XYZ file of N, CA and C in Angstrom:
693
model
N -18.484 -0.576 -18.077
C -19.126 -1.832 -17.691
C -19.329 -1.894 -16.191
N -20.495 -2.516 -15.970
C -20.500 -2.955 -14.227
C -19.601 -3.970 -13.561
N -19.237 -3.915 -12.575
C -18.230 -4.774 -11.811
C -19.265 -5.781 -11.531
N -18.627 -7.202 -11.992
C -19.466 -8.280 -11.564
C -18.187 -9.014 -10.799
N -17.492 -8.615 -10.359
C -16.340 -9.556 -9.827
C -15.151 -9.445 -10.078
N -14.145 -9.669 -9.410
C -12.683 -10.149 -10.092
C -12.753 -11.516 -10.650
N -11.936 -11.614 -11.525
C -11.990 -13.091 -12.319
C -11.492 -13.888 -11.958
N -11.567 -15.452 -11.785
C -10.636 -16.391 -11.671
C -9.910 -16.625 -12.732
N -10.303 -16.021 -13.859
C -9.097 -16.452 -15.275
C -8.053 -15.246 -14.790
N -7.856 -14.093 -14.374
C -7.234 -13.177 -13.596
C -6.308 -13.934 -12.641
N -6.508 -14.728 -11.871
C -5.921 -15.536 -10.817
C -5.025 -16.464 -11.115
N -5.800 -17.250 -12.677
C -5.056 -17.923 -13.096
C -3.604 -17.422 -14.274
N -3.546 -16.016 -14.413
C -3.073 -15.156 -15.300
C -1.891 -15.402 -14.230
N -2.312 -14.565 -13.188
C -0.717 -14.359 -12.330
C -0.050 -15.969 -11.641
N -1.220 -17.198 -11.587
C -0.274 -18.280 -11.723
C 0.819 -18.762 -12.727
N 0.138 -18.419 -13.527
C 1.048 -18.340 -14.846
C 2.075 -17.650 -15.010
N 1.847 -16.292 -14.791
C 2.940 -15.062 -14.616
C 4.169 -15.633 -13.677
N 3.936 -16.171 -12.086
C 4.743 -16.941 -11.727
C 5.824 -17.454 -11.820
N 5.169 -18.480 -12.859
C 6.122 -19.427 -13.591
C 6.925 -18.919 -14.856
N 6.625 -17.779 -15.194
C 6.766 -17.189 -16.637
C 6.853 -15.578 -16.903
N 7.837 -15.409 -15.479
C 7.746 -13.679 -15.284
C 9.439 -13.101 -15.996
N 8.500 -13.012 -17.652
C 9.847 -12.054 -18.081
C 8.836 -11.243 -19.072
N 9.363 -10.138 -19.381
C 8.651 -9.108 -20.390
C 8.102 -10.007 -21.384
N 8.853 -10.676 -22.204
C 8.460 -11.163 -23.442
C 6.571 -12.212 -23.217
N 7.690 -13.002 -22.116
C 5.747 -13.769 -21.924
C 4.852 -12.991 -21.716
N 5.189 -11.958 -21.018
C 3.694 -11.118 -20.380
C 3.417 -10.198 -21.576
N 4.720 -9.624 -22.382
C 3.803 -8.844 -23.308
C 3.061 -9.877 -24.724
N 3.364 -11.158 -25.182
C 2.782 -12.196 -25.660
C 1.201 -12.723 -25.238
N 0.943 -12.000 -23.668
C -0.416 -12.480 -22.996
C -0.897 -11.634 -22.686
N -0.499 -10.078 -23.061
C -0.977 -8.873 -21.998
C -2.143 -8.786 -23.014
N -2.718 -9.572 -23.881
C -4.521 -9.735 -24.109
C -5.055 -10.156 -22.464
N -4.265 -11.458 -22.397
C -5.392 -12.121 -21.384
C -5.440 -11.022 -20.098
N -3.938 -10.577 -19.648
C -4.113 -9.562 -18.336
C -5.109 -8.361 -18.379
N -4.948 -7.897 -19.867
C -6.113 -6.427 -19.983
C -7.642 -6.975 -19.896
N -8.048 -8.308 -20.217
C -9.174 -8.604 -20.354
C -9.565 -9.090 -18.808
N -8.697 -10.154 -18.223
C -9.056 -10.145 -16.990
C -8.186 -9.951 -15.473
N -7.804 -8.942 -15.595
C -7.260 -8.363 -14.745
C -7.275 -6.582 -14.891
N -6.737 -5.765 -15.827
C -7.028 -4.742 -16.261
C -8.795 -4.064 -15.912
N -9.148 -4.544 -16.824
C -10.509 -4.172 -17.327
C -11.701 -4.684 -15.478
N -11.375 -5.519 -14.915
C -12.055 -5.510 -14.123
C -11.824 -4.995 -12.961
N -10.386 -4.180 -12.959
C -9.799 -3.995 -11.433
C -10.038 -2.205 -12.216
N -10.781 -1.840 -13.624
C -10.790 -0.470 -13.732
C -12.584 -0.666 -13.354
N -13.404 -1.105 -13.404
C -14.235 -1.499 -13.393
C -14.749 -1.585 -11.481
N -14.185 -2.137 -10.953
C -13.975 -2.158 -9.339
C -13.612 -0.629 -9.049
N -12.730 0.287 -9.246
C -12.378 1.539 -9.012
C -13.765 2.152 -9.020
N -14.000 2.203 -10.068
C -14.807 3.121 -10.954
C -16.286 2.982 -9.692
N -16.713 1.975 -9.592
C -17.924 1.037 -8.653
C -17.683 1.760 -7.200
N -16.233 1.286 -6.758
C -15.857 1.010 -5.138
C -15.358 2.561 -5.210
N -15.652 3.796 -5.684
C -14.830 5.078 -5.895
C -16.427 5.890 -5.893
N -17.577 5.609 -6.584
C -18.495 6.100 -6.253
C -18.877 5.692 -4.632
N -19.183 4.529 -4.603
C -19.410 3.876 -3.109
C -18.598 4.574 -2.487
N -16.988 5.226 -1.937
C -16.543 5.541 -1.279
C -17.218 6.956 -1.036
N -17.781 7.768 -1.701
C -17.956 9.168 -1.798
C -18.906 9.329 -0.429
N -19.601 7.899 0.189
C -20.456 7.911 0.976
C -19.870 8.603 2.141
N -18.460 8.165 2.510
C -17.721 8.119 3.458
C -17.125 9.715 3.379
N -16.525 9.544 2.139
C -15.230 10.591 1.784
C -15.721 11.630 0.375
N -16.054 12.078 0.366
C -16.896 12.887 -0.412
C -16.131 13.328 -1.695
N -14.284 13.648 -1.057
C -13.238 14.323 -1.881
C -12.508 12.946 -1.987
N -12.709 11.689 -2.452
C -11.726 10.572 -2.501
C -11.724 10.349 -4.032
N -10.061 10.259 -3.899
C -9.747 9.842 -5.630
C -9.669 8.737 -6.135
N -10.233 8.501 -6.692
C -11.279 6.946 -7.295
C -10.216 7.402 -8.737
N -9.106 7.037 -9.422
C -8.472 7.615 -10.699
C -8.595 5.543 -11.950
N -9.193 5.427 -12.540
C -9.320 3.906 -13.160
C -8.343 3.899 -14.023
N -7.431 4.351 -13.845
C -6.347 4.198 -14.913
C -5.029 3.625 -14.082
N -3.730 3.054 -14.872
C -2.466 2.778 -14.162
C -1.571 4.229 -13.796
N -1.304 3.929 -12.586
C -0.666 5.551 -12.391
C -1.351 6.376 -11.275
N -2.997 5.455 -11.506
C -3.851 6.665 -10.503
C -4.329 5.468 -9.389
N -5.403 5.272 -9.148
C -5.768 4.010 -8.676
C -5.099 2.675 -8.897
N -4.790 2.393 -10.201
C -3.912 1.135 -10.355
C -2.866 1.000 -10.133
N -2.020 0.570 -10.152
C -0.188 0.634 -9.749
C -0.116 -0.479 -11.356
N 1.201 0.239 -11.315
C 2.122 -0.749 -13.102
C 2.012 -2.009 -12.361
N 2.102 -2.528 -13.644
C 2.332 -4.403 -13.710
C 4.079 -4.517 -13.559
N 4.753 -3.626 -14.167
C 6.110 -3.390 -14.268
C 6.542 -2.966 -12.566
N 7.749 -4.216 -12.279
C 8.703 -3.704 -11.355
C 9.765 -2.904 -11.219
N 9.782 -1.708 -10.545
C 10.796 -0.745 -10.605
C 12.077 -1.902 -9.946
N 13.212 -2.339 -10.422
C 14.244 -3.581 -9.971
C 15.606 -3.324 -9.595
N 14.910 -1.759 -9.630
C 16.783 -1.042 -9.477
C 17.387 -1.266 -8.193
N 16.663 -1.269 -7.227
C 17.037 -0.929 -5.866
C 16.576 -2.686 -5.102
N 16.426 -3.745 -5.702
C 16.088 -5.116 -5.629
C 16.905 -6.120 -6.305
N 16.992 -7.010 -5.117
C 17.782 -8.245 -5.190
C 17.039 -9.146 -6.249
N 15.599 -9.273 -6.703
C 14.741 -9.797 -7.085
C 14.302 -9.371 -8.425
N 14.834 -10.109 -9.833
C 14.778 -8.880 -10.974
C 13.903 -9.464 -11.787
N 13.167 -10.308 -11.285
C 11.675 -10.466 -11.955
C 11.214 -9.074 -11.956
N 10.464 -8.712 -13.596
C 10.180 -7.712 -14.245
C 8.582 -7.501 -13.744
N 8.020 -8.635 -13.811
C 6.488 -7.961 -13.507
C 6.518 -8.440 -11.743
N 5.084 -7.824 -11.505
C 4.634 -7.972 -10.004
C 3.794 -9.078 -10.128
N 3.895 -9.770 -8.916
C 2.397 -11.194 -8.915
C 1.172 -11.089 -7.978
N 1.499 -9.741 -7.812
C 0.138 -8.765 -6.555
C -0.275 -7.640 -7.254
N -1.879 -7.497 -7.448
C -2.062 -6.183 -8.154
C -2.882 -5.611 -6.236
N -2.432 -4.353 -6.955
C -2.935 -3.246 -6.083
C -3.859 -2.484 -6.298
N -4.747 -1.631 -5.541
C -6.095 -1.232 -5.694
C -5.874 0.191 -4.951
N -6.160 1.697 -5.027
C -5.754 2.724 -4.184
C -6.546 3.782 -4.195
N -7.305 4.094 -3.053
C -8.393 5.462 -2.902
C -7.737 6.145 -2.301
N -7.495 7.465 -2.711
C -6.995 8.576 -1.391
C -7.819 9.858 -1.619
N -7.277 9.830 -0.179
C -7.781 11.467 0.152
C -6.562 12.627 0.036
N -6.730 13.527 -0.090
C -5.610 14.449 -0.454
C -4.990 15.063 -1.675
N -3.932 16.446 -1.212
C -3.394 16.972 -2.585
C -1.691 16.106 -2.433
N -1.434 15.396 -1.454
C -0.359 14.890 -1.302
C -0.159 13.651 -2.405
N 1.472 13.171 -2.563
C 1.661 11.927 -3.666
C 0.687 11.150 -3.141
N -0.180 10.224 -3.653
C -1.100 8.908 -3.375
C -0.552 8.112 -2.631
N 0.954 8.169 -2.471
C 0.905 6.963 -1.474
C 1.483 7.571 -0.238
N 1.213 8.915 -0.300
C 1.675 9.733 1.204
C 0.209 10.430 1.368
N -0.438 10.053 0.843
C -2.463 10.330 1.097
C -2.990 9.189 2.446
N -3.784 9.631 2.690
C -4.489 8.831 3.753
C -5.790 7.825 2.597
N -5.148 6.477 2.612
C -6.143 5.876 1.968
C -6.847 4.409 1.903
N -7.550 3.962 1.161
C -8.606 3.084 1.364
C -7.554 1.954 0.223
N -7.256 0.770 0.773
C -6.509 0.266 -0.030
C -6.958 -1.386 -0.095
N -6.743 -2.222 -1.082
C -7.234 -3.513 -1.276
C -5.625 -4.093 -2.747
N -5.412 -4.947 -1.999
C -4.592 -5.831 -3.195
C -4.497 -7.592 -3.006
N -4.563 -8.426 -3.939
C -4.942 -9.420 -4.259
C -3.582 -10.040 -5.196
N -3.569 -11.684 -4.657
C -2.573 -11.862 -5.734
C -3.424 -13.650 -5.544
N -2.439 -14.952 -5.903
C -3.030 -16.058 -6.471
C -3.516 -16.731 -4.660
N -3.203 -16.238 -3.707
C -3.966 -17.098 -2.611
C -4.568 -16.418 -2.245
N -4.600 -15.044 -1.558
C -5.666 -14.129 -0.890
C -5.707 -12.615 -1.264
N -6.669 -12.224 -0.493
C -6.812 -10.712 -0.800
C -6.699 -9.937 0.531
N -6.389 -8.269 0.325
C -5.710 -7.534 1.865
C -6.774 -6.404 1.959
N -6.652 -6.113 2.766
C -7.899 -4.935 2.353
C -7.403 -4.023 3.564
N -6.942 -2.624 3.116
C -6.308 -1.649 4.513
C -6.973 -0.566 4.074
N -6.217 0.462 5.277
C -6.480 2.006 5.216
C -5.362 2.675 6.125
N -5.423 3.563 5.535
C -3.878 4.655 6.403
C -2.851 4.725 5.111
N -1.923 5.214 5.772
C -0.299 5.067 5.199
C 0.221 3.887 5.092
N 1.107 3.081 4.266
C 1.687 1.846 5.183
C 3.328 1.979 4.921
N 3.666 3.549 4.632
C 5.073 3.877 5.121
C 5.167 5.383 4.980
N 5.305 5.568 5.910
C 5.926 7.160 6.094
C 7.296 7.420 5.624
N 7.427 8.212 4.629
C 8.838 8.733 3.879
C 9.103 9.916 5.039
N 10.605 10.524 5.095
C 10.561 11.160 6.211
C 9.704 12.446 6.421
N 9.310 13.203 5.562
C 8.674 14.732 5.889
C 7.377 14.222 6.160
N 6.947 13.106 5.938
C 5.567 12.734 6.907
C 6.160 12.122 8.062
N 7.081 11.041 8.750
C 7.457 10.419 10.028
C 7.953 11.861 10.697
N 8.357 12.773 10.175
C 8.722 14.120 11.027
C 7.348 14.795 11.288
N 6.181 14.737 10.323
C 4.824 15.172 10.795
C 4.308 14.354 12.000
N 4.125 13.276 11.490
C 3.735 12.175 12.546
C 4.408 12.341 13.975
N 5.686 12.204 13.766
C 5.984 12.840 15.416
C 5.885 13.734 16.189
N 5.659 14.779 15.670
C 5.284 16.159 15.823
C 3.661 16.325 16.280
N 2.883 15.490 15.422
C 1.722 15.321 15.696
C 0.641 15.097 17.351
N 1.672 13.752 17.344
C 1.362 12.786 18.139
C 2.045 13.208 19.870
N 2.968 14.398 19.842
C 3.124 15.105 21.063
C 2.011 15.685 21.565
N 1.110 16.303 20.674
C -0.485 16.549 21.333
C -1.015 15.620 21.954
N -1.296 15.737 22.952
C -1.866 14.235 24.064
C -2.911 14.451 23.628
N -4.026 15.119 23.370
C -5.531 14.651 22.564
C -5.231 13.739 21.413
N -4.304 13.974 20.497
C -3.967 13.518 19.102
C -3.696 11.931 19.409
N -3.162 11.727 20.881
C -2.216 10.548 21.026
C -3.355 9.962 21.662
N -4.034 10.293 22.660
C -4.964 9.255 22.848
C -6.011 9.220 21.934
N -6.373 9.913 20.959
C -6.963 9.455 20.084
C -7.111 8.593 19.160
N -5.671 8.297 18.750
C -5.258 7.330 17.820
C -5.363 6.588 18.560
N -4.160 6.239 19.990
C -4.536 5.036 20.922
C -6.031 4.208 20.504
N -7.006 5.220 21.008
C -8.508 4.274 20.983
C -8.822 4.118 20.059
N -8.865 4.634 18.739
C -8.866 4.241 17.366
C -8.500 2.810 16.992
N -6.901 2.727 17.268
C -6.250 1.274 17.436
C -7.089 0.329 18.138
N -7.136 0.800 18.682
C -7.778 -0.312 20.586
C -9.132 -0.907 19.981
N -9.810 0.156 19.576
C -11.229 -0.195 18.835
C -11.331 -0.894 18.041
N -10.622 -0.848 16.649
C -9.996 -1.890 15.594
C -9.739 -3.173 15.571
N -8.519 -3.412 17.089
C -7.810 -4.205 17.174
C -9.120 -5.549 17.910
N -10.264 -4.284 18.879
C -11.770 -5.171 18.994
C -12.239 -6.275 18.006
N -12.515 -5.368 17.293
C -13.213 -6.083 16.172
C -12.604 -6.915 14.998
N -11.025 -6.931 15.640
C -10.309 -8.344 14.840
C -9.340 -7.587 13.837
N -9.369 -6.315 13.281
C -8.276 -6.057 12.262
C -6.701 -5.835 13.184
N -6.053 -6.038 12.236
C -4.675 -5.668 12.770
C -4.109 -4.612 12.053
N -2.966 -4.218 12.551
C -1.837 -3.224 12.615
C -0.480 -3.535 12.143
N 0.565 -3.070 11.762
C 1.613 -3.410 11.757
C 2.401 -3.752 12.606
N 3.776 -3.714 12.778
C 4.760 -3.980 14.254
C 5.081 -2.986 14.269
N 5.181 -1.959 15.161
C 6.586 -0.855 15.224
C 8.183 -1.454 14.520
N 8.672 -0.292 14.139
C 9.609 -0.643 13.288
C 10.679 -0.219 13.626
N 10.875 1.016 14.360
C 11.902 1.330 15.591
C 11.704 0.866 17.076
N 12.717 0.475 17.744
C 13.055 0.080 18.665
C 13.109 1.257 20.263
N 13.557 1.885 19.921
C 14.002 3.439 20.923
C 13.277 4.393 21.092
N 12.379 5.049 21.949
C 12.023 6.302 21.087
C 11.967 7.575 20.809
N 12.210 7.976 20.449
C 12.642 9.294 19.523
C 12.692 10.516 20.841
N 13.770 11.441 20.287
C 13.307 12.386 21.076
C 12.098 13.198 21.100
N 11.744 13.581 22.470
C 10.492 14.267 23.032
C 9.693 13.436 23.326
N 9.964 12.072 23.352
C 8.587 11.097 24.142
C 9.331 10.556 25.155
N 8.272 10.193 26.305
C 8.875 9.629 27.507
C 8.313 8.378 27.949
N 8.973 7.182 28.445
C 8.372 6.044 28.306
C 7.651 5.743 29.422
N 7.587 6.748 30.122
C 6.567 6.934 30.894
C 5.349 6.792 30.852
N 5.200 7.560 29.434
C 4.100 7.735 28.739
C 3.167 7.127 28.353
N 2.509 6.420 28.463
C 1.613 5.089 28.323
C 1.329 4.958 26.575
N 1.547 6.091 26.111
C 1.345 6.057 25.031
C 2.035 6.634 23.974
N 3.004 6.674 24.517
C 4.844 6.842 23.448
C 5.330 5.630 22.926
N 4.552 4.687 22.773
C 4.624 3.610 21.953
C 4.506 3.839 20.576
N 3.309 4.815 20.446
C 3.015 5.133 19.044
C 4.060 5.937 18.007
N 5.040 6.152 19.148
C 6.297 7.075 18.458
C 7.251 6.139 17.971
N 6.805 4.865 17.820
C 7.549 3.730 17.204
C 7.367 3.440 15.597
N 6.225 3.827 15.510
C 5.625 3.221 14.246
C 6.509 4.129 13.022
N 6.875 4.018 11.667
C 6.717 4.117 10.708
C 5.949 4.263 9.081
N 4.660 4.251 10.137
C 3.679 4.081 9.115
C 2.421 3.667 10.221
N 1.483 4.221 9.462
C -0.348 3.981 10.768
C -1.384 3.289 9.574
N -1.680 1.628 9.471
C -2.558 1.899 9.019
C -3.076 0.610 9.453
N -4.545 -0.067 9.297
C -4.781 -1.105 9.697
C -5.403 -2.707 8.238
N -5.414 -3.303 8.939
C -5.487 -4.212 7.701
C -6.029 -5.449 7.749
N -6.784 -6.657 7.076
C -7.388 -7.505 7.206
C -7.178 -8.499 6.111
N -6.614 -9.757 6.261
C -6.060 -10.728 5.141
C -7.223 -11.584 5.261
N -7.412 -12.077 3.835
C -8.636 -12.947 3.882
C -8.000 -14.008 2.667
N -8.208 -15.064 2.880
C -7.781 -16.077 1.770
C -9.347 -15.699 0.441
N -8.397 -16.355 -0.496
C -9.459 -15.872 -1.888
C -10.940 -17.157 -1.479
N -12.014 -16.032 -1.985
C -12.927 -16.753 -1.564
C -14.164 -16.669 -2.648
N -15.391 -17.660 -2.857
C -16.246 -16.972 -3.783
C -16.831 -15.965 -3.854
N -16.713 -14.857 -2.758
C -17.719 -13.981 -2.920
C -16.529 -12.706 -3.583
N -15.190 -13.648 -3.533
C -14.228 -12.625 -4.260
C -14.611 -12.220 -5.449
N -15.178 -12.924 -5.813
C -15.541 -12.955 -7.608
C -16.527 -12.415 -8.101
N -17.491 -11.830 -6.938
C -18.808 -11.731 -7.006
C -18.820 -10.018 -7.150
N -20.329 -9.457 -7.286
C -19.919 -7.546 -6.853
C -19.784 -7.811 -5.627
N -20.356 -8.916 -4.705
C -20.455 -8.566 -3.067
C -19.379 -8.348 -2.321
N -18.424 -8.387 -3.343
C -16.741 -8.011 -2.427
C -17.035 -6.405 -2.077
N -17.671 -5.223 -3.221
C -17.599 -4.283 -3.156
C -18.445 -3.802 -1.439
N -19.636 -4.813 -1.058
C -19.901 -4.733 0.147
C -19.137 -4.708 1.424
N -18.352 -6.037 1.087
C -17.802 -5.943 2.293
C -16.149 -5.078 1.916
N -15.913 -4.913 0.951
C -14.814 -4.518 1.388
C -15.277 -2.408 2.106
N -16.661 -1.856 1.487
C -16.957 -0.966 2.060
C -17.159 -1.319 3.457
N -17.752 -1.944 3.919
C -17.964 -2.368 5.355
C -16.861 -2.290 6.163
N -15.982 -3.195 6.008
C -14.684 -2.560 6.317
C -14.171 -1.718 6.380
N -14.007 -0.715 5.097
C -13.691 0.544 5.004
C -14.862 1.517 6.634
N -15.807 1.315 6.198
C -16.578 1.951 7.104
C -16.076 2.224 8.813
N -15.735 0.906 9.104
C -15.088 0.250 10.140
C -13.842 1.133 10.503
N -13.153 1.417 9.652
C -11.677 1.827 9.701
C -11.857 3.674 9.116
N -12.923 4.252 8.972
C -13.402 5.283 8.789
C -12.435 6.609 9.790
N -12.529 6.370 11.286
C -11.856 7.252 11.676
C -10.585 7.158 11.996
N -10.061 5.794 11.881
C -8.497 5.445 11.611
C -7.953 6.654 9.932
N -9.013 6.333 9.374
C -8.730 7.353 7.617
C -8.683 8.705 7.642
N -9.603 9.024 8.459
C -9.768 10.289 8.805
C -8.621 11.309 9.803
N -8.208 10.505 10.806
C -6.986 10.804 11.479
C -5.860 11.174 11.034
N -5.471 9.926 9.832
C -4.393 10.023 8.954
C -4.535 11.188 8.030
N -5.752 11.287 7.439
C -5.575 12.734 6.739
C -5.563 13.597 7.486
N -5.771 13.903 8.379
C -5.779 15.084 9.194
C -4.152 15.368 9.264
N -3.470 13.946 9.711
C -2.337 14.020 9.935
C -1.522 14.857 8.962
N -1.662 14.060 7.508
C -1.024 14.639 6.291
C -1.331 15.969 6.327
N -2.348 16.664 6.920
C -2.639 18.456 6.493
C -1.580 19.327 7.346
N -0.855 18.220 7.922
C 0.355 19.340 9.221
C 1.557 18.933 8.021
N 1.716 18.410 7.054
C 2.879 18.175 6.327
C 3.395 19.676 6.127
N 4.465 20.088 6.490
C 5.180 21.270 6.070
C 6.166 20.764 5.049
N 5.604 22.051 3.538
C 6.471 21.474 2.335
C 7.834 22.087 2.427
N 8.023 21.007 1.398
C 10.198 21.800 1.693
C 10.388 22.121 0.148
């Protein structure tokens, strides 16, 4: 089917979910989630995965849970919080032979007030934060990203916070740009409250537009991932 939108009966699914997050309700309603939530967020992949090819030629557009989609099910082992389902669905393009969420990628997730729309990593596990640092000792590499950021941060998207405090050995704070040896993760991002054109195909516009925007921020990051040395 063609993507005509995400649904507001979708929106109103995870208000519900909310109030009513245990296996039994959701598997009692997982009609209404496959019909509007499922089926249109495989539908968006499928759409926003050709559209990406413009950019990224090798990007994995996968319309199934597992590939592009993320489970409805919360992994709760390692959480204070033992609500079973999630009340944010997630959306995921990558580039790479690396796990998908250690890929450099084009990302969008939505829950009952707004929608996010990024690109990059948004956590480095350690054999990538050991790439990344390693990386970013190349002073071409480092001012590159620098203006990447700088450029971004122009045109209104944001970044995360650094997440370490100190920094690491081999950078000097001298350095105008050993800041970047703070981060934990590189990617940039744009929150938008839910809006009508959410619903519409014209999200698939702008959320490419964006993507477009954040093009050599994506590109960096994969580059990055190709210095991953496997263990």
């Amino acid at each position: 089917m063609a993507f005509n939108g995400f649904k507001k009966e979708g929106i109103k699914f995870l208000e519900d979910l909310k109030q009513n997050n245990t296996k039994v309700w959701f598997e009692n309603n997982r009609h209404i989630w496959e019909e509007n939530i499922l089926r249109p967020n495989i539908d968006f992949v499928e759409e926003m995965g050709e559209t990406l090819q413009i950019l990224v030629p090798t990007i994995k557009a996968k319309p199934k849970v597992s590939g592009s989609l993320f489970k409805i099910y919360k992994d709760t082992r390692f959480s204070k919080d033992k609500t079973p389902m999630k009340d944010k669905i997630g959306i995921l393009f990558w580039q790479g032979q690396s796990h998908r969420m250690q890929s450099s990628s084009f990302y969008m997730s939505y829950d009952i007030n707004q929608y996010f729309i990024a690109t990059g990593i948004r956590n480095f596990k350690p054999p990538l934060l050991k790439a990344y640092r390693e990386y970013i000792k190349n002073e071409s590499k480092r001012i590159e990203l620098h203006n990447i950021i700088e450029e971004l941060k122009s045109k209104g998207y944001d970044f995360p916070e650094a997440k370490f405090k100190r920094l690491p050995l081999g950078f000097n704070k001298d350095d105008k740009y050993a800041y970047l040896s703070l981060y934990n993760a590189m990617y940039s991002y744009k929150t938008f409250k839910l809006d009508e054109l959410f619903f519409t195909e014209d999200i698939v516009d702008k959320a490419f537009n964006i993507y477009q925007d954040m093009y050599d921020l994506q590109q960096w990051v994969y580059e990055l991932t190709l210095s991953v040395e496997e263990e």
